[in-house]
Each structure stands twice: as structure tokens, then as C-alpha cells.
XYZ file of C-alpha atoms in Angstrom:
634
model
C 104.532 157.411 120.876
C 104.269 158.618 117.293
C 106.169 155.368 116.162
C 103.716 153.186 117.993
C 100.755 155.091 116.347
C 102.212 154.604 112.769
C 102.766 150.888 113.567
C 99.086 150.732 114.813
C 97.800 152.398 111.500
C 99.823 150.154 109.324
C 98.427 147.099 111.138
C 94.880 148.371 110.696
C 95.631 149.112 106.992
C 96.985 145.392 106.506
C 93.809 144.078 108.091
C 91.559 146.155 105.986
C 93.463 144.818 102.890
C 93.275 141.132 104.060
C 89.399 141.733 104.679
C 89.075 143.267 101.290
C 90.792 140.560 99.415
C 88.816 137.997 101.306
C 85.531 139.648 100.272
C 86.657 139.909 96.723
C 87.048 136.191 96.620
C 83.819 135.639 98.181
C 81.767 137.378 95.349
C 78.384 136.566 94.540
C 77.492 135.009 90.997
C 75.688 137.644 88.865
C 72.089 136.331 88.382
C 71.651 138.753 85.470
C 74.722 137.185 83.524
C 73.197 133.718 84.283
C 69.659 134.786 82.895
C 71.360 136.222 79.818
C 72.841 132.821 79.141
C 69.835 130.735 79.982
C 66.734 132.837 79.159
C 64.174 134.546 81.616
C 62.119 131.388 81.431
C 64.497 129.542 83.814
C 64.567 132.237 86.214
C 63.151 129.800 88.924
C 65.919 127.397 88.288
C 68.401 130.015 88.543
C 67.123 131.270 91.807
C 66.964 127.744 93.385
C 70.534 127.418 92.569
C 71.888 130.784 93.474
C 69.930 130.609 96.838
C 72.200 127.726 98.055
C 75.508 128.376 96.544
C 76.699 130.529 99.101
C 76.258 127.818 101.668
C 77.785 124.899 99.836
C 81.342 123.867 100.323
C 84.043 121.830 98.332
C 86.576 119.683 100.349
C 90.074 119.976 99.002
C 93.700 119.479 100.119
C 97.003 118.530 98.441
C 96.925 115.123 100.186
C 93.400 114.480 98.879
C 94.492 115.469 95.459
C 97.592 113.179 95.578
C 95.287 110.376 96.846
C 92.761 110.568 93.925
C 95.674 110.762 91.297
C 96.985 107.683 92.869
C 93.786 105.845 92.961
C 92.972 106.868 89.263
C 96.128 105.099 88.171
C 95.344 102.337 90.378
C 92.145 101.485 88.897
C 93.477 101.880 85.408
C 96.098 99.391 86.007
C 94.232 96.423 87.852
C 90.868 95.017 88.529
C 92.147 92.484 91.334
C 89.805 93.588 94.418
C 92.471 92.179 96.990
C 95.369 93.950 95.461
C 93.353 97.109 95.115
C 92.478 96.765 98.813
C 95.903 96.143 99.876
C 97.255 99.198 97.973
C 94.741 101.362 98.998
C 95.098 100.480 102.761
C 98.841 100.805 102.270
C 98.452 104.362 100.672
C 96.135 105.569 103.218
C 98.198 104.337 106.195
C 101.250 106.487 104.870
C 99.130 109.535 104.724
C 100.018 112.134 107.819
C 96.980 111.801 109.970
C 97.164 115.453 110.840
C 96.654 116.337 107.175
C 94.253 119.381 107.035
C 91.378 119.320 104.744
C 90.097 122.648 103.417
C 86.284 123.206 102.782
C 86.369 125.862 100.116
C 83.185 127.889 99.632
C 81.649 127.087 96.277
C 81.287 130.640 95.173
C 85.101 130.738 95.110
C 85.131 128.074 92.401
C 82.033 128.418 90.386
C 81.606 131.061 87.520
C 78.375 132.061 85.718
C 79.343 129.859 82.588
C 79.418 126.668 84.626
C 76.199 127.414 86.452
C 74.429 128.401 83.342
C 75.728 125.255 81.411
C 74.662 122.988 84.130
C 71.049 124.649 84.479
C 70.642 124.258 80.632
C 71.874 120.782 80.527
C 69.525 119.751 83.432
C 66.384 121.628 81.990
C 66.870 119.969 78.659
C 65.658 116.829 80.134
C 62.491 118.493 81.817
C 59.006 117.002 80.966
C 60.497 113.621 79.675
C 58.215 110.753 79.902
C 60.261 109.182 82.599
C 59.971 112.407 84.736
C 56.756 114.059 83.879
C 55.092 113.092 86.995
C 57.310 115.626 88.928
C 56.268 118.762 90.207
C 58.662 121.746 89.184
C 59.842 121.776 92.792
C 60.656 118.194 92.720
C 62.579 118.657 89.505
C 64.716 121.233 91.071
C 65.338 119.164 93.974
C 65.981 115.691 92.367
C 67.462 116.715 89.243
C 68.695 120.267 88.979
C 71.527 120.501 91.557
C 75.204 120.693 90.297
C 76.488 118.521 92.952
C 75.579 115.860 95.594
C 77.614 116.644 98.592
C 81.075 118.397 99.079
C 82.620 116.575 96.162
C 85.051 118.405 93.630
C 83.037 120.493 91.142
C 82.859 118.939 87.707
C 80.866 118.678 84.436
C 79.661 115.191 85.296
C 76.338 115.719 83.343
C 78.146 115.943 80.097
C 80.608 113.129 80.942
C 77.911 110.644 81.916
C 75.429 111.622 79.003
C 78.504 110.934 76.481
C 79.446 107.820 78.511
C 76.097 106.199 78.811
C 73.844 107.848 76.327
C 73.609 104.657 74.114
C 71.401 103.127 76.908
C 68.788 105.607 76.326
C 69.265 105.485 72.736
C 68.696 101.787 72.526
C 65.420 102.211 74.532
C 64.029 104.999 72.580
C 64.371 102.718 69.436
C 61.932 100.062 70.989
C 59.552 102.580 72.432
C 59.405 106.512 72.944
C 57.677 106.260 76.144
C 60.147 104.763 78.442
C 58.960 104.548 81.992
C 61.220 105.835 84.787
C 61.938 102.469 86.302
C 62.645 100.696 83.090
C 65.170 103.528 82.118
C 66.666 103.415 85.692
C 67.429 99.952 85.839
C 68.603 99.790 82.221
C 71.327 102.220 83.336
C 72.103 100.116 86.569
C 72.302 96.973 84.492
C 74.869 98.768 81.955
C 76.670 100.001 85.124
C 76.920 96.621 86.745
C 77.813 94.797 83.537
C 80.964 97.073 82.785
C 82.463 96.861 86.186
C 83.098 94.817 89.372
C 81.318 96.073 92.569
C 83.237 95.718 95.581
C 82.493 97.418 98.861
C 85.290 98.909 100.689
C 84.419 100.652 103.969
C 87.716 101.818 105.111
C 88.354 104.830 102.660
C 89.881 107.728 104.577
C 88.767 110.082 101.794
C 85.522 109.558 99.791
C 85.893 109.021 96.115
C 83.139 111.598 95.605
C 85.871 114.237 95.529
C 86.274 113.554 91.885
C 82.892 112.403 90.436
C 84.211 111.364 87.001
C 86.694 109.184 88.707
C 84.017 107.295 90.211
C 83.267 105.904 86.896
C 86.635 103.799 86.962
C 86.281 102.325 90.372
C 85.769 98.646 90.985
C 86.031 99.055 94.863
C 84.436 101.811 96.837
C 82.276 102.647 99.789
C 78.474 102.225 99.652
C 77.986 105.824 99.668
C 80.687 106.505 96.587
C 78.465 103.939 94.643
C 75.271 105.846 95.600
C 76.633 109.012 94.262
C 77.697 107.490 91.152
C 74.345 106.167 90.357
C 72.714 109.410 91.466
C 74.883 111.516 89.145
C 74.366 108.933 86.182
C 70.536 109.019 86.615
C 70.254 112.787 87.233
C 72.435 113.412 84.201
C 69.351 111.894 82.040
C 66.572 113.578 84.040
C 65.757 110.482 86.231
C 64.707 111.624 89.592
C 67.240 109.754 92.150
C 68.448 110.489 95.372
C 70.514 108.848 98.323
C 68.508 107.636 101.449
C 69.339 105.685 104.489
C 70.580 105.983 107.927
C 73.337 107.895 106.441
C 76.242 106.855 108.864
C 75.517 103.305 108.702
C 74.197 102.460 105.386
C 72.908 104.269 102.206
C 71.174 103.187 98.969
C 69.378 104.942 95.948
C 65.750 105.944 95.679
C 63.641 106.382 92.468
C 61.102 108.960 92.975
C 58.045 107.704 91.242
C 54.466 109.220 91.111
C 53.045 107.185 93.884
C 56.028 105.420 95.470
C 59.700 105.426 96.294
C 61.777 102.525 94.637
C 64.880 101.715 96.869
C 67.631 100.040 95.039
C 71.374 99.303 95.108
C 74.036 98.614 92.812
C 75.527 95.649 94.510
C 72.027 94.120 95.698
C 70.861 90.828 93.887
C 67.303 91.963 93.781
C 66.550 94.938 91.396
C 64.337 96.817 93.988
C 63.314 96.764 97.686
C 66.852 96.760 98.485
C 66.015 97.874 102.203
C 64.360 94.631 102.979
C 67.163 92.610 101.717
C 69.674 94.486 103.556
C 67.676 94.085 106.831
C 67.349 90.564 106.350
C 71.246 90.557 106.146
C 71.964 92.634 109.232
C 68.881 90.912 111.261
C 66.767 93.887 111.795
C 62.809 94.165 110.974
C 63.186 97.790 110.299
C 65.521 100.694 110.369
C 64.617 103.162 113.299
C 64.668 106.135 110.792
C 65.487 107.037 107.098
C 66.887 110.287 105.882
C 67.360 111.640 102.415
C 70.188 113.907 101.386
C 69.284 117.455 100.058
C 70.794 120.055 98.033
C 69.035 122.803 99.605
C 69.349 123.199 103.575
C 66.241 121.713 105.371
C 64.741 124.810 107.303
C 63.157 122.321 109.738
C 66.095 120.572 110.498
C 67.641 120.522 113.910
C 70.652 121.973 112.492
C 68.851 125.098 111.545
C 66.711 125.764 114.662
C 68.805 124.409 117.657
C 70.223 127.846 118.629
C 73.285 127.516 121.179
C 72.098 123.940 122.773
C 74.605 121.381 121.838
C 73.482 118.650 119.593
C 74.603 115.238 118.189
C 77.016 115.601 115.106
C 74.625 113.856 112.906
C 71.956 116.470 113.308
C 74.304 119.439 112.663
C 73.930 118.576 108.992
C 71.110 120.701 107.581
C 71.063 118.736 104.163
C 69.110 115.986 105.524
C 65.416 115.324 105.717
C 63.203 112.623 107.302
C 61.448 110.264 104.766
C 60.692 107.310 107.161
C 57.048 107.722 106.127
C 57.948 106.781 102.404
C 59.104 103.435 103.484
C 56.966 102.607 106.785
C 53.747 103.270 108.523
C 55.320 104.839 111.739
C 53.986 105.655 115.143
C 54.069 108.737 117.307
C 55.018 108.600 120.842
C 55.323 111.054 123.791
C 58.177 110.343 126.216
C 57.921 112.048 129.814
C 61.615 112.124 131.156
C 62.121 110.298 134.531
C 65.591 111.675 134.720
C 65.403 115.280 133.726
C 67.809 117.958 132.679
C 67.555 121.512 131.506
C 67.431 120.669 127.876
C 65.026 121.951 125.207
C 65.760 118.903 122.931
C 65.667 115.111 123.511
C 66.825 112.187 121.289
C 66.149 108.559 120.509
C 69.389 106.405 120.599
C 69.565 102.829 119.254
C 72.390 100.488 120.016
C 74.550 99.352 117.105
C 78.130 98.619 118.686
C 77.614 101.823 120.744
C 74.754 104.189 120.805
C 73.772 106.246 117.778
C 71.378 109.050 117.737
C 68.518 108.502 115.309
C 65.703 111.100 116.055
C 64.969 114.281 118.198
C 61.992 116.103 119.626
C 61.458 119.544 121.210
C 60.025 119.705 124.776
C 56.597 120.662 124.752
C 54.435 122.896 127.460
C 53.661 119.544 129.503
C 57.350 118.664 129.539
C 56.975 115.894 127.230
C 58.941 115.137 123.908
C 56.764 114.068 121.147
C 58.619 111.841 118.524
C 56.763 111.240 115.379
C 56.814 108.513 112.663
C 59.241 106.035 114.455
C 59.601 102.490 113.167
C 58.123 99.460 115.001
C 60.354 96.431 116.301
C 63.267 98.627 117.080
C 64.582 99.104 120.815
C 64.883 103.106 121.487
C 66.785 104.638 124.346
C 65.172 107.992 125.231
C 68.194 110.423 126.006
C 69.428 113.827 126.520
C 72.704 115.184 124.584
C 75.373 116.939 126.604
C 78.702 116.922 124.592
C 80.674 114.600 122.408
C 81.905 112.714 125.548
C 78.717 112.429 127.678
C 74.801 111.808 127.023
C 72.118 111.079 129.611
C 69.570 108.352 129.272
C 66.064 109.694 130.628
C 63.709 106.968 130.597
C 63.294 103.210 130.070
C 64.286 101.612 126.725
C 60.930 100.910 124.657
C 59.939 99.198 121.434
C 56.856 99.804 119.216
C 54.897 96.730 117.910
C 53.405 96.644 114.588
C 50.065 97.591 115.864
C 51.324 100.606 117.750
C 51.512 99.310 120.967
C 54.324 100.519 123.221
C 56.401 98.125 125.504
C 58.709 99.627 128.159
C 61.502 97.386 129.270
C 61.698 98.262 133.114
C 64.071 95.969 134.956
C 62.136 94.175 138.002
C 64.551 94.110 140.811
C 62.078 92.017 142.957
C 62.065 89.284 140.425
C 65.336 87.913 139.630
C 66.514 85.264 136.958
C 69.254 82.942 135.907
C 70.483 83.565 132.468
C 72.631 81.233 130.258
C 74.206 83.143 127.456
C 75.844 81.758 124.394
C 76.552 84.893 122.338
C 77.029 88.558 122.301
C 75.521 89.291 118.943
C 72.898 87.532 116.772
C 74.012 85.147 113.957
C 73.790 86.910 110.629
C 72.230 85.180 107.530
C 75.452 84.655 105.845
C 76.902 82.683 108.527
C 73.788 80.458 109.046
C 74.483 79.723 105.468
C 78.050 78.786 105.960
C 76.912 76.482 108.957
C 74.322 74.644 106.867
C 76.942 74.110 104.069
C 79.102 72.025 106.389
C 76.421 69.283 106.557
C 77.938 66.361 104.646
C 81.197 67.373 105.188
C 83.643 64.671 106.040
C 86.953 64.113 108.080
C 89.269 61.620 106.304
C 92.493 59.838 107.381
C 94.977 58.278 105.006
C 98.627 56.868 104.673
C 99.006 57.535 101.134
C 99.524 61.192 99.840
C 96.833 60.634 96.996
C 94.348 59.372 99.739
C 93.809 56.316 97.846
C 93.545 54.080 100.939
C 91.285 56.851 102.657
C 89.186 56.000 105.663
C 86.275 58.203 106.723
C 86.741 59.104 110.367
C 83.353 60.919 110.621
C 80.801 62.839 108.766
C 78.821 66.203 109.787
C 75.423 64.777 109.716
C 73.376 67.964 111.212
C 73.983 71.753 111.413
C 76.833 72.728 113.491
C 76.763 75.440 116.334
C 78.232 78.607 115.769
C 81.200 77.961 118.100
C 83.744 75.006 118.460
C 82.133 71.554 117.735
C 83.922 68.403 119.058
C 83.788 65.036 117.844
C 85.105 61.974 119.475
C 86.681 59.557 116.927
C 86.450 55.739 117.477
C 89.115 54.399 114.998
C 92.274 52.595 116.074
C 94.223 53.145 112.936
C 97.008 55.688 112.676
C 97.278 58.145 109.746
C 99.736 60.454 108.331
C 97.489 62.473 106.014
C 94.281 64.141 107.459
C 91.786 66.282 105.640
C 88.371 67.948 105.787
C 86.603 67.135 102.642
C 83.807 69.955 102.046
C 80.393 69.340 100.565
C 79.828 70.651 96.886
C 79.047 74.246 96.433
C 80.464 75.213 99.757
C 83.874 76.502 98.766
C 85.434 75.049 101.688
C 84.341 77.798 104.015
C 85.850 76.220 107.406
C 87.565 78.555 110.204
C 89.601 76.325 112.163
C 90.191 72.488 112.642
C 92.315 70.783 115.282
C 93.272 67.148 115.104
C 93.999 65.440 118.591
C 95.857 62.285 119.265
C 95.371 59.941 122.087
C 98.812 60.852 123.510
C 98.534 64.740 123.167
C 96.523 67.765 124.510
C 97.728 69.885 121.987
C 96.422 70.036 118.334
C 98.696 68.137 115.929
C 101.061 69.978 113.569
C 102.161 69.366 110.244
C 102.470 70.426 106.501
C 99.132 71.989 105.316
C 97.717 70.729 102.119
C 94.726 71.565 100.214
C 92.972 72.931 97.218
C 93.673 76.480 95.607
C 92.045 79.333 97.546
C 90.043 82.278 96.043
C 92.598 84.572 97.027
C 96.479 84.347 97.131
C 96.854 85.655 100.676
C 93.274 86.487 102.273
C 91.632 83.030 102.307
C 94.320 80.335 101.962
C 94.203 76.814 103.439
C 96.767 77.691 105.832
C 94.115 79.943 107.424
C 92.557 76.876 109.005
C 95.455 76.125 111.177
C 96.396 79.625 112.190
C 94.776 79.752 115.628
C 92.622 82.838 114.345
C 88.813 81.823 114.246
C 88.036 84.825 112.307
C 90.345 83.778 109.344
C 89.141 80.987 107.087
C 89.546 79.010 103.824
C 87.444 79.861 100.877
C 88.197 77.631 97.864
C 88.540 78.772 94.435
C 86.390 76.133 93.367
C 83.057 75.326 94.808
C 83.174 71.489 94.230
C 86.034 69.151 95.385
C 87.429 71.333 97.914
C 89.471 70.076 100.859
C 92.030 71.108 103.362
C 94.281 69.079 105.652
C 97.583 68.059 107.240
C 100.745 65.817 106.470
C 102.006 64.787 109.704
C 105.582 63.946 110.360
C 104.669 60.493 111.873
C 101.461 58.574 111.668
C 99.046 59.197 114.705
C 95.787 57.724 116.014
C 93.072 60.531 116.171
C 91.331 60.512 119.370
C 89.092 63.611 118.748
C 88.608 66.656 116.130
C 87.458 70.264 117.099
C 86.321 72.421 114.134
C 84.316 75.824 113.617
C 82.807 76.978 110.413
C 83.306 80.364 108.962
C 82.129 82.476 111.726
C 81.823 86.182 113.447
C 83.947 85.398 116.773
C 80.862 86.575 118.689
C 80.218 83.344 120.505
C 81.396 82.867 124.240
C 84.899 81.343 124.282
C 86.622 79.886 127.296
C 89.232 81.857 128.919
C 87.841 85.241 127.619
C 86.414 87.917 129.953
C 82.594 88.947 129.802
C 80.391 91.655 131.409
C 76.574 91.515 131.246
C 74.775 94.710 131.613
C 71.009 95.815 131.921
C 69.579 98.934 130.914
C 67.620 101.083 133.489
C 66.071 104.448 133.123
C 69.346 106.017 133.991
C 71.750 104.037 131.788
C 73.599 100.566 131.917
C 74.170 98.740 135.150
C 76.724 95.908 135.453
C 76.021 92.267 136.755
C 79.709 91.859 136.926
C 82.617 90.466 134.857
C 83.432 86.821 134.422
C 85.916 84.774 132.711
C 84.274 82.102 130.649
C 84.969 78.484 131.749
C 82.722 76.842 129.101
C 81.159 77.740 125.938
C 78.410 79.559 127.628
C 78.027 81.939 130.582
C 75.727 81.638 133.481
C 74.533 84.624 135.549
C 72.371 84.483 138.492
C 70.162 87.153 140.252
C 69.512 89.122 136.994
C 66.535 91.527 137.079
C 63.701 90.155 134.805
C 62.038 92.409 132.097
C 65.035 94.377 131.107
C 66.982 94.931 127.900
C 70.640 93.445 128.125
C 74.036 93.704 126.510
C 76.780 91.274 126.698
C 80.439 92.775 126.189
C 83.523 90.832 125.547
C 86.122 92.545 127.592
C 89.215 90.643 126.092
C 88.392 91.381 122.305
C 85.821 92.130 119.725
C 83.530 94.955 119.215
C 80.237 93.772 117.833
C 77.328 93.848 120.251
C 73.707 93.576 119.962
C 71.198 94.355 122.534
C 68.668 91.593 123.522
C 65.690 90.644 125.889
C 65.703 87.394 127.755
C 62.447 85.388 126.857
C 61.621 81.771 127.470
C 65.137 81.117 128.611
C 66.636 82.316 125.276
C 68.343 85.527 124.028
C 65.979 87.310 121.838
C 68.164 89.802 119.652
C 66.896 93.306 118.842
């Protein structure tokens, strides 16, 4: 009995020692020491930083450190995007997927000297011409923070001031009153001039773990580039933040006196990046726009939800809704048709799966009031249960630009026949590739240099975004066949199939053609590999062609081709499922194997929101309504 008691005492003492050691590591930074370094006049800035330091974390792991050592050396050794991408993917795939990433409290890393220097450096740019429109609180929010997210802590201010200080020097030589917009875009221009900008969306780890490493990259995620721009601008006192629907796309925001200027390092336009990006992705508006913050937002759902489970995105307290800085939004009250015992409800949107974009609290009348939501977006009111299930609670709806609300209620007494061609809208870039094929020619010859060439046919109108077929009326036999693309088109053809009169299978032969823009990604061989998603992209915009050398001359009966495309069109032999949305979720209209380039569904309830899924392959899906016998994409 005495022995057990002694063992018990020793265990308790060991626990106490561990706890004390842990507490000693989680020390608080000494405000008095910091004030002695920065001066009492900066007491407010010190309070602003110290208030949040206990809540901040830094991501760390041995595998992460090894990865960034590897990526640093990679970017130092080459600027070939495709080579970088290959090596990054290969390296990331070799890392143990169970690697544990630690999130170390910043109080265990920071010391008073670093915090003091960071505050002094930031405040040395207070009340400059390009930021004197800021309130003190705005200066704290958009310039003072020592970090952006959970990246490795480094003295990036000093680094970027030394690296890009000449940009400011050159501006001040011309005019001492440098406006924020001019200064900001001078930095961006220099940043773009000194590097290639390639978006790489499959990084397992974010490059922001080492801020200074970002200055080397020619290939990174959009969030990485946003963080890089934010740190460079804040180093010189420019009030810049990161905005977006943060798990889809982000950009930078310059906080001016009476407006927010949205921009992005990769964009072709200097500002108004959001509009340009929306044109590319085919949306009128984003459903909601959030801004990353350094301080926790006390009004965020993460701070007030209590014990009720909430979606992962809203567990982040370091975001705030800034939609009103971009759009004139609308308020809407939703009364649940399908009810649950939940305090909070959400609006979801569909983007290759549901994503939660807004939340509301139940009021005394059992309604959920959502504020400042965008028009021209289909919203699905829902409850959240857990990561594996959530519950739609009412009909999908959309707000019009004049504030009117339209609910999509399936009318099961009025049935329709629907002809469907696609499961996803055609992007702007792919429309460009379609139009670029106009003027392209298919040519046959019996001499290798095509000196005896005959034009089999010419593409005279914009092709469809699916397989296009041309019947050939020419009795000659040819050994050499090619597609000759128009000038400025870089080839950009996805697949070509030549058929002879005596064969139902496409002809095979030695692939010929001009050089491609990539040694293995966009070669001429991709046109004949049977994969519609691969394509030929020529190194030169002019005089591009791709073709075949046949073993024996053949008379060509027909040609099938498809432009560079997205593989989202209906294809024969693949299985599809049409679904419509009701107040309680998706309802299936059944699965079908396509026997043509379109699908026909009968007895479909009118007035609903629909979704076409390819059950054979692919993941891109867009909701649509069916109006005037046409799919209208939302």
C-alpha cells in the first residue's frame, strides 16, 4: 500500500513538473520591456499587437522545413514552369501523407526585441502621403501586423524595404506627394518585371511558411502571391489586405480613402480584378467577399457559435465580411420549410459541390435574416449538421439587381421535355479557342513537304464545343494529312480523327507537326492520344500544323475534330444523371447512357434549378435553369 502511494506521489510530481515547464514556455511578452524600446507614444500599437499574440500560431514540421529547403533550391536553379511543376508534384507525392504539422503558439517564438523592431519599423511609415487618409485603427489593422496568417515568423519588413526601396526612391525623385495607388502599382509592376507569375494550385503546403522565400518563386498559389504582395506593400506603409471567397480565389485590396481597389499580380488589368476574374469563371457576382484580419473578429461565427457545430470555413475568427465594399447587396429573410433544432442557418452555393458562404441567427419569429447578399447568384438555404451531412431547408432562390427575389419551386403539375448538351458552362477562354479555329484547313498530300497539297475542307464557322464531323468529297488518296491552324491560334486543337472509306476506326500513322510550347505537356502527339482534355499548343502562333504520315495512301471519307476544350459536353457511351432541387434537397430524374451528343429527359418538373452529373468521369458541374428550351447557367 505504501509503495502504491509513493508511485502515486511521483506521478503527481511529474505531472506538476510538465505543467510548470509548459507554462514557462507559454510566457507572456513583457509590455514594459517593449515600451522601453519603442517609447510610450506607441503604447496603443503595442497593445494592439500584444492583445492578439496569445491567439496566433505558426505552422511547423520537419517535413515542411525540408520541403521549403527543396523549393528554395529549385527556384534558384530553374525558371522553367513545367520543370518546376513536375518536380514539386513529384516531391509532394513522396511525402508521407500522415506527416503531422505542428501549430506552435507565437508566444513561444517571439521575443520583446523582435516585436519592438517590427512596431518601430511599421510606425516609421505612419502619416506618409500615401497612407495619411487612414485612421489610427486602420493603420493598426492594415500595416502594423507582424504576420499575415500562420506563416513562419521572419523580419520581412526589413528584407522587402532593402529589396524594393529603390522603387520608392525613384518615385520621390519625381514628386514627394506619392499617391497610394501610384506607389502600389509601381511596386506591382516591378514585382512582375522581375519574375514569372505562374499559378500552381496543387501545393500541399503553402509557400507562406517562409515569407522571404516568396520573393524567389515563379510558381505559387494565388494565396501565396497575395501574401507576397501584402507583405511588400505593408513594408512601405501601403494599406493592403487579402480579399476573396477565401477557399476559392483571393486577390489584393488597396484601402483608399473612399474606395477599395481590387487588384492581382497575374491580372492583365491594373485594377478591378474581380470583374475580370468573374468574366473568366462565368459569374455575375461573387456570393460573398471576406477579408483576412490580424485580430479576431468578435462578430464572427467562430467567436459566438457556442457548442453548435458550424462549417469549417466559419470556424476561422480571422475573417470579416466586406461584400458591401464591392456590391450593393440585399437583405433577405428565410422561413424554413424543413426545420431543425438549430440556432444558425446558412446559405450555400454550388461550385462542383456545395460551399457555405453566409450565416444567420434564428430570430424570435423563426426566420433567418441574411444581410448584404449579392444578386444573380443561386443560394440554397440550409442547416449544418456535421462534415458528412447538412440539410437544405427551403427552395433555392436568386436576388435580381433591383432587389426582387425569385424562388425556384419545382412545378410537379407542369412537366417538361429537356434537351441537354453540357454539364458546365463554356468558359471565356474556351470560347476563344473555338473561334480561333475558324479559317483552319485540313489538307492532304502525297509528298512529305506538302508541295502537292490539296485542301480537303476549311472550317468556315465557329465549331461546337463537342465533336465536330465533316464529310469529305474527294476521290484522291493521300499519304500525308494535316490540320493547318489559322495565324495567332497556336494550334490549340484537342483531337483529330481521319477516317477512310474502308474503315470504321480512325487512321493511325506517324505524328508530324510543328514544335510545341512544352516538351511534354502540349505536344503534337496529344492530338491523336484519344484524350479530349489533352491538346496541341504550338510554340509559334503562326504557321502551326499537326498531322499524320500514313503507311499507305488512303481516301478520306470524313474527319472528326474537337478544339481545345473542357470535356464537359455530353459524350456518347458515358452515363449521366439529371437532378432537380426541391426544398429538401436534390431529386433524381434517373441515369442515362448517352447515345448522341445530347441527352433528352421527359416529364421533368418545370421552374426548378437543375444539375447534370457525369457518372462516368469528371467533376466540374454547374447549376442551371431551363428557359426557352435552353440551359441557363448560374
